[in-house]
């Protein structure tokens, strides 16, 4: 299978061996889909509901580790889902304690195989606000281990960059942040 997310806030599980075929009677190549957020797009809907503080869009990415999938929609808690019987249980097994802003979060997992995993999520905190990097226990993301605002003098980031995704390299975590000159 392959996991795909849509900006609307919908998750899709795709059957990779059955892609590329039009089937008029349905979509068997999509064995599962569900809303991560609260609202579905309606044809022609241009109301404030489609963009704003009540919308839960997925602007970032989904990350996978050890049977878990993580997503951080806008204006919502990050969610940890678990696979069961070949499908993703649509009820999260854990959620972050904090709510992500209007651009949600982009994530990556660092781990030593199936142990010592950390879910890193980068968020742009509002228009002109700083970037914030969060670290969670990947076995239970309700346990935030650290974030870049806890010791602002040492760890704070400059203006957040939209759609930035953290990168793990050589034992370090890198997250994009920039300042306008």
XYZ file of N, CA and C in Angstrom:
543
model
N 0.830 -1.200 0.000
C 0.000 0.000 0.000
C 0.867 1.253 0.000
N 0.253 2.386 -0.328
C 0.898 3.690 -0.274
C -0.056 4.652 0.416
N 0.490 5.518 1.244
C -0.309 6.533 1.942
C -0.181 7.858 1.200
N -1.325 8.514 0.988
C -1.362 9.800 0.301
C -2.300 10.712 1.093
N -1.944 11.994 1.177
C -2.835 12.955 1.831
C -3.198 14.043 0.832
N -4.357 14.644 1.054
C -4.827 15.746 0.211
C -4.935 17.006 1.058
N -4.725 18.137 0.437
C -4.767 19.415 1.148
C -6.088 19.604 1.890
N -7.151 19.067 1.358
C -8.465 19.167 1.995
C -8.442 18.639 3.435
N -7.525 17.714 3.737
C -7.469 17.093 5.053
C -7.844 15.629 5.013
N -7.832 15.039 3.824
C -8.234 13.644 3.654
C -7.007 12.754 3.476
N -7.067 11.580 4.115
C -6.055 10.529 3.993
C -6.558 9.463 3.019
N -5.669 8.958 2.166
C -5.987 7.869 1.239
C -4.953 6.764 1.398
N -5.412 5.533 1.476
C -4.542 4.372 1.406
C -4.752 3.766 0.027
N -3.684 3.666 -0.768
C -3.784 3.196 -2.144
C -3.204 1.798 -2.292
N -3.813 0.999 -3.131
C -3.310 -0.317 -3.489
C -2.320 -0.128 -4.639
N -1.034 -0.174 -4.350
C -0.001 0.111 -5.365
C -0.035 -0.867 -6.537
N -0.533 -2.062 -6.330
C -0.556 -3.048 -7.417
C -1.783 -2.878 -8.320
N -2.646 -1.920 -8.014
C -3.889 -1.753 -8.762
C -4.098 -0.294 -9.184
N -3.014 0.432 -9.423
C -3.137 1.843 -9.797
C -3.177 2.009 -11.307
N -3.684 3.143 -11.748
C -3.657 3.489 -13.155
C -4.795 2.941 -13.982
N -5.839 2.493 -13.348
C -6.969 1.936 -14.082
C -8.236 2.697 -13.723
N -9.004 3.073 -14.715
C -10.298 3.693 -14.460
C -11.333 2.592 -14.300
N -12.059 2.635 -13.199
C -13.096 1.640 -12.938
C -14.388 2.409 -12.662
N -15.306 2.354 -13.593
C -16.524 3.162 -13.536
C -17.398 2.847 -12.326
N -17.299 1.653 -11.796
C -18.190 1.254 -10.693
C -17.646 1.593 -9.312
N -16.448 2.125 -9.233
C -15.891 2.475 -7.918
C -14.384 2.586 -7.957
N -13.795 2.668 -6.792
C -12.356 2.858 -6.664
C -11.720 1.763 -5.812
N -11.643 0.516 -6.297
C -11.038 -0.534 -5.487
C -9.540 -0.322 -5.252
N -8.928 0.566 -6.054
C -7.523 0.878 -5.854
C -7.310 1.781 -4.633
N -8.414 2.248 -4.034
C -8.372 3.046 -2.803
C -9.132 2.275 -1.727
N -8.462 1.337 -1.027
C -9.172 0.543 -0.032
C -9.624 1.327 1.193
N -9.048 2.534 1.401
C -9.438 3.303 2.585
C -9.216 4.789 2.359
N -10.143 5.592 2.847
C -9.938 7.038 2.918
C -10.788 7.567 4.061
N -10.273 8.586 4.735
C -11.032 9.237 5.801
C -10.494 10.643 6.012
N -11.313 11.478 6.618
C -10.929 12.853 6.922
C -10.090 12.875 8.200
N -8.924 13.497 8.119
C -8.097 13.729 9.298
C -8.646 14.959 10.021
N -9.144 15.899 9.243
C -9.712 17.121 9.791
C -11.218 17.021 9.968
N -11.837 18.176 10.111
C -13.252 18.221 10.459
C -14.194 18.537 9.310
N -13.695 19.094 8.202
C -14.583 19.564 7.151
C -14.211 18.990 5.800
N -15.204 18.609 5.017
C -14.978 18.187 3.638
C -15.228 19.364 2.720
N -14.494 19.416 1.611
C -14.733 20.470 0.624
C -16.059 20.213 -0.072
N -16.779 21.253 -0.323
C -18.025 21.156 -1.072
C -17.820 21.862 -2.400
N -18.389 21.346 -3.458
C -18.249 21.943 -4.774
C -18.686 23.397 -4.741
N -17.798 24.275 -5.193
C -18.118 25.688 -5.261
C -18.057 26.418 -3.927
N -17.631 25.753 -2.865
C -17.580 26.389 -1.551
C -16.385 27.326 -1.477
N -16.647 28.606 -1.340
C -15.578 29.589 -1.194
C -15.720 30.344 0.116
N -16.452 29.777 1.046
C -16.678 30.441 2.329
C -15.414 30.470 3.171
N -15.452 31.256 4.212
C -14.318 31.354 5.123
C -14.013 30.014 5.767
N -14.976 29.109 5.791
C -14.762 27.792 6.395
C -13.649 27.021 5.688
N -13.454 27.250 4.394
C -12.459 26.479 3.650
C -11.032 26.937 3.941
N -10.841 28.078 4.540
C -9.522 28.566 4.907
C -9.705 29.427 6.141
N -9.065 29.074 7.189
C -9.188 29.866 8.403
C -8.978 29.013 9.634
N -9.364 29.543 10.756
C -9.045 28.904 12.028
C -9.869 27.661 12.336
N -10.937 27.399 11.589
C -11.734 26.199 11.847
C -11.431 25.075 10.859
N -10.593 25.317 9.886
C -10.309 24.347 8.843
C -9.096 23.513 9.232
N -9.094 22.235 8.912
C -7.995 21.335 9.269
C -7.337 20.754 8.020
N -6.722 21.598 7.241
C -6.062 21.160 6.007
C -4.737 20.464 6.318
N -4.286 19.653 5.381
C -2.985 18.994 5.478
C -2.041 19.656 4.482
N -1.263 20.607 4.948
C -0.303 21.299 4.097
C 1.059 20.620 4.134
N 1.305 19.826 5.152
C 2.607 19.187 5.314
C 2.637 17.810 4.695
N 3.173 16.868 5.426
C 3.326 15.507 4.939
C 2.930 14.530 6.041
N 2.802 13.290 5.685
C 2.609 12.221 6.661
C 3.948 11.518 6.836
N 4.237 11.069 8.049
C 5.461 10.315 8.319
C 5.098 8.961 8.887
N 5.899 7.954 8.547
C 5.647 6.579 8.981
C 6.811 6.076 9.821
N 6.494 5.330 10.869
C 7.504 4.610 11.645
C 6.831 3.461 12.391
N 7.344 2.279 12.229
C 7.010 1.127 13.062
C 5.501 0.888 13.208
N 4.776 0.929 12.096
C 3.333 0.665 12.132
C 2.482 1.860 12.503
N 3.097 3.043 12.615
C 2.383 4.278 12.956
C 2.495 5.282 11.826
N 1.453 6.073 11.636
C 1.462 7.163 10.674
C 1.105 8.432 11.429
N 1.850 9.508 11.159
C 1.700 10.762 11.886
C 1.307 11.866 10.916
N 0.324 12.695 11.318
C -0.104 13.827 10.499
C -0.433 15.007 11.410
N -0.048 16.210 10.972
C -0.315 17.424 11.743
C -1.087 18.402 10.859
N -2.402 18.334 10.931
C -3.264 19.225 10.145
C -3.262 20.625 10.746
N -3.653 21.600 9.949
C -3.729 22.979 10.438
C -4.821 23.109 11.492
N -4.573 23.978 12.461
C -5.544 24.294 13.516
C -5.999 23.055 14.282
N -5.104 22.098 14.456
C -5.468 20.843 15.123
C -4.254 20.257 15.828
N -4.524 19.290 16.666
C -3.454 18.526 17.305
C -2.852 17.579 16.272
N -1.548 17.307 16.366
C -0.958 16.255 15.546
C -1.577 14.936 15.988
N -1.717 14.018 15.035
C -2.367 12.742 15.336
C -1.461 11.578 14.968
N -1.492 10.559 15.821
C -0.754 9.322 15.605
C -1.768 8.218 15.363
N -1.678 7.586 14.196
C -2.575 6.499 13.825
C -1.779 5.204 13.770
N -2.448 4.075 13.999
C -1.789 2.770 13.942
C -2.453 1.885 12.899
N -1.643 1.108 12.212
C -2.160 0.137 11.260
C -2.650 -1.095 11.999
N -3.770 -1.628 11.542
C -4.343 -2.839 12.127
C -5.057 -3.602 11.018
N -4.699 -4.865 10.832
C -5.350 -5.671 9.793
C -5.153 -5.122 8.395
N -4.035 -4.472 8.134
C -3.742 -3.955 6.807
C -4.314 -2.582 6.505
N -5.128 -2.035 7.419
C -5.692 -0.692 7.234
C -5.273 0.193 8.395
N -5.434 1.493 8.206
C -5.130 2.450 9.261
C -6.376 2.657 10.108
N -6.268 2.459 11.405
C -7.404 2.721 12.288
C -7.668 4.224 12.243
N -8.869 4.680 11.837
C -9.134 6.111 11.714
C -9.265 6.840 13.054
N -9.222 6.102 14.146
C -9.233 6.716 15.481
C -7.783 6.820 15.947
N -7.290 8.036 16.194
C -5.893 8.185 16.599
C -5.596 7.442 17.907
N -4.400 6.862 17.991
C -3.972 6.221 19.236
C -3.379 7.249 20.188
N -2.957 8.404 19.650
C -2.432 9.487 20.487
C -2.517 10.794 19.703
N -2.585 11.899 20.436
C -2.556 13.230 19.830
C -1.579 14.095 20.608
N -1.030 15.093 19.927
C -0.124 16.024 20.606
C -0.914 16.885 21.579
N -0.234 17.440 22.561
C -0.904 18.321 23.523
C -1.108 19.714 22.939
N -0.303 20.100 21.953
C -0.427 21.430 21.361
C -1.195 21.380 20.049
N -1.763 22.514 19.689
C -2.478 22.684 18.423
C -1.542 23.399 17.466
N -1.481 22.913 16.233
C -0.638 23.536 15.214
C -1.402 24.662 14.540
N -0.688 25.658 14.034
C -1.284 26.847 13.446
C -1.912 26.609 12.090
N -2.146 27.703 11.369
C -2.894 27.654 10.111
C -2.166 26.979 8.959
N -0.937 26.565 9.127
C -0.246 25.801 8.091
C 0.094 24.392 8.575
N -0.381 24.014 9.740
C -0.156 22.664 10.236
C 1.313 22.407 10.473
N 1.741 21.179 10.260
C 3.133 20.836 10.485
C 3.645 19.823 9.488
N 4.955 19.862 9.265
C 5.645 18.889 8.423
C 6.555 18.076 9.323
N 6.639 16.776 9.068
C 7.300 15.900 10.033
C 8.342 14.979 9.423
N 9.165 14.435 10.302
C 10.138 13.404 9.972
C 10.395 12.626 11.261
N 10.720 11.346 11.133
C 11.025 10.515 12.297
C 12.497 10.142 12.252
N 13.171 10.294 13.393
C 14.525 9.770 13.535
C 14.445 8.620 14.528
N 15.191 7.540 14.256
C 15.123 6.365 15.126
C 16.358 5.503 14.936
N 16.574 4.636 15.894
C 17.587 3.597 15.784
C 16.831 2.313 15.473
N 16.450 2.146 14.203
C 15.620 1.005 13.809
C 14.230 1.132 14.405
N 13.857 0.191 15.267
C 12.538 0.226 15.908
C 12.611 0.747 17.340
N 13.717 1.411 17.690
C 13.883 1.929 19.057
C 14.280 3.402 19.036
N 14.074 4.047 20.171
C 14.515 5.433 20.390
C 14.037 6.395 19.311
N 12.783 6.283 18.923
C 12.259 7.123 17.844
C 11.758 8.463 18.365
N 12.044 9.486 17.593
C 11.559 10.840 17.871
C 10.823 11.330 16.635
N 9.614 11.829 16.831
C 8.863 12.481 15.762
C 9.168 13.964 15.849
N 9.746 14.511 14.801
C 10.058 15.938 14.716
C 8.998 16.590 13.843
N 8.384 17.665 14.339
C 7.395 18.400 13.536
C 7.767 19.883 13.540
N 7.855 20.439 12.337
C 8.142 21.861 12.162
C 6.841 22.573 11.831
N 6.616 23.702 12.484
C 5.444 24.511 12.152
C 5.828 25.964 11.954
N 5.117 26.612 11.060
C 5.219 28.057 10.883
C 4.091 28.644 11.709
N 4.428 29.403 12.734
C 3.402 29.865 13.678
C 2.779 31.188 13.265
N 1.896 31.150 12.299
C 1.143 32.343 11.903
C 1.933 33.295 11.027
N 1.239 34.282 10.492
C 1.841 35.260 9.593
C 2.933 36.039 10.309
N 4.151 35.926 9.829
C 5.273 36.661 10.405
C 5.794 36.085 11.706
N 5.170 35.022 12.187
C 5.607 34.418 13.444
C 6.820 33.533 13.254
N 7.421 33.113 14.364
C 8.617 32.280 14.265
C 8.298 30.855 13.835
N 9.310 30.190 13.328
C 9.203 28.759 13.120
C 9.317 28.091 14.488
N 8.670 26.963 14.658
C 8.766 26.212 15.917
C 9.043 24.757 15.558
N 10.051 24.196 16.179
C 10.385 22.797 15.993
C 9.983 22.045 17.253
N 9.232 20.952 17.078
C 8.758 20.126 18.191
C 9.394 18.746 18.096
N 9.663 18.135 19.253
C 10.143 16.752 19.319
C 9.188 15.973 20.214
N 8.679 14.840 19.697
C 7.735 13.998 20.438
C 8.275 12.580 20.544
N 7.873 11.887 21.578
C 8.129 10.466 21.694
C 7.288 9.788 20.616
N 7.920 9.142 19.644
C 7.185 8.567 18.511
C 6.337 7.363 18.914
N 6.539 6.797 20.089
C 5.679 5.707 20.542
C 4.380 6.232 21.125
N 4.374 7.522 21.517
C 3.176 8.156 22.078
C 3.363 9.665 21.977
N 2.790 10.273 20.935
C 3.058 11.697 20.687
C 2.349 12.645 21.658
N 1.620 12.101 22.627
C 1.095 12.982 23.668
C 2.225 13.420 24.600
N 3.405 12.831 24.442
C 4.591 13.177 25.239
C 5.532 14.035 24.399
N 5.428 15.351 24.586
C 6.359 16.245 23.893
C 7.665 16.248 24.680
N 8.755 15.985 23.991
C 10.060 15.909 24.637
C 10.734 17.271 24.719
N 10.485 18.114 23.722
C 11.164 19.404 23.624
C 10.501 20.214 22.529
N 10.595 21.551 22.617
C 10.275 22.412 21.481
C 11.143 23.650 21.545
N 11.278 24.326 20.425
C 12.219 25.445 20.318
C 11.772 26.707 21.036
N 10.601 26.690 21.684
C 10.180 27.860 22.473
C 10.429 27.673 23.970
N 10.800 26.479 24.401
C 10.997 26.226 25.829
C 12.166 27.017 26.407
N 13.235 27.142 25.659
C 14.380 27.957 26.052
C 14.657 28.895 24.887
N 13.824 29.922 24.773
C 13.856 30.811 23.605
C 15.216 31.469 23.417
N 15.888 31.821 24.501
C 17.187 32.485 24.376
C 18.183 31.600 23.624
N 18.109 30.314 23.846
C 19.032 29.379 23.214
C 18.500 28.807 21.897
N 17.178 28.496 21.833
C 16.650 27.666 20.751
C 15.681 28.339 19.794
N 15.290 29.588 20.057
C 14.243 30.178 19.219
C 14.689 30.300 17.774
N 13.687 30.230 16.901
C 13.937 30.315 15.463
C 13.426 31.668 14.963
N 13.946 32.086 13.827
C 13.472 33.342 13.248
C 12.133 33.105 12.552
N 11.726 34.040 11.706
C 10.445 33.950 11.012
C 10.279 32.587 10.354
N 9.125 31.994 10.554
C 8.861 30.663 10.014
C 8.758 30.660 8.506
N 9.201 29.573 7.915
C 9.125 29.383 6.472
C 7.955 28.466 6.163
N 7.047 28.874 5.274
C 5.923 27.996 4.952
C 6.393 26.695 4.310
N 5.753 25.614 4.682
C 5.982 24.292 4.095
C 7.387 23.739 4.339
N 8.076 24.232 5.362
C 9.398 23.710 5.697
C 9.278 22.318 6.302
N 10.167 21.420 5.922
C 10.177 20.061 6.459
C 11.517 19.821 7.127
N 11.524 19.352 8.376
C 12.802 19.091 9.040
C 13.549 17.945 8.362
N 14.870 17.988 8.493
C 15.730 16.971 7.907
C 16.655 16.442 9.000
N 16.800 15.130 9.069
C 17.731 14.514 10.009
C 18.959 14.092 9.221
N 20.138 14.567 9.654
C 21.374 14.232 8.965
C 22.526 14.206 9.960
N 23.289 13.149 9.937
C 24.503 13.044 10.738
C 24.251 13.328 12.221
N 23.122 12.816 12.730
C 22.816 12.987 14.144
C 22.294 14.366 14.522
N 21.980 15.170 13.536
C 21.466 16.522 13.794
C 20.113 16.687 13.112
N 19.317 17.607 13.654
C 18.032 17.942 13.042
C 18.157 19.351 12.471
N 17.750 19.509 11.227
C 17.809 20.811 10.562
C 16.402 21.223 10.206
N 16.060 22.468 10.507
C 14.745 22.995 10.183
C 14.913 24.373 9.586
N 14.186 24.655 8.523
C 14.283 25.906 7.795
C 13.598 27.035 8.558
N 14.291 28.118 8.708
C 13.737 29.338 9.267
C 14.496 30.477 8.614
N 13.864 31.610 8.420
C 14.554 32.694 7.749
C 14.109 34.035 8.299
N 14.903 35.050 8.013
C 14.550 36.420 8.373
C 14.552 37.260 7.111
N 13.569 38.148 7.008
C 13.543 39.083 5.882
C 14.537 40.186 6.175
N 15.326 40.536 5.182
C 16.340 41.587 5.356
C 15.842 42.872 4.754
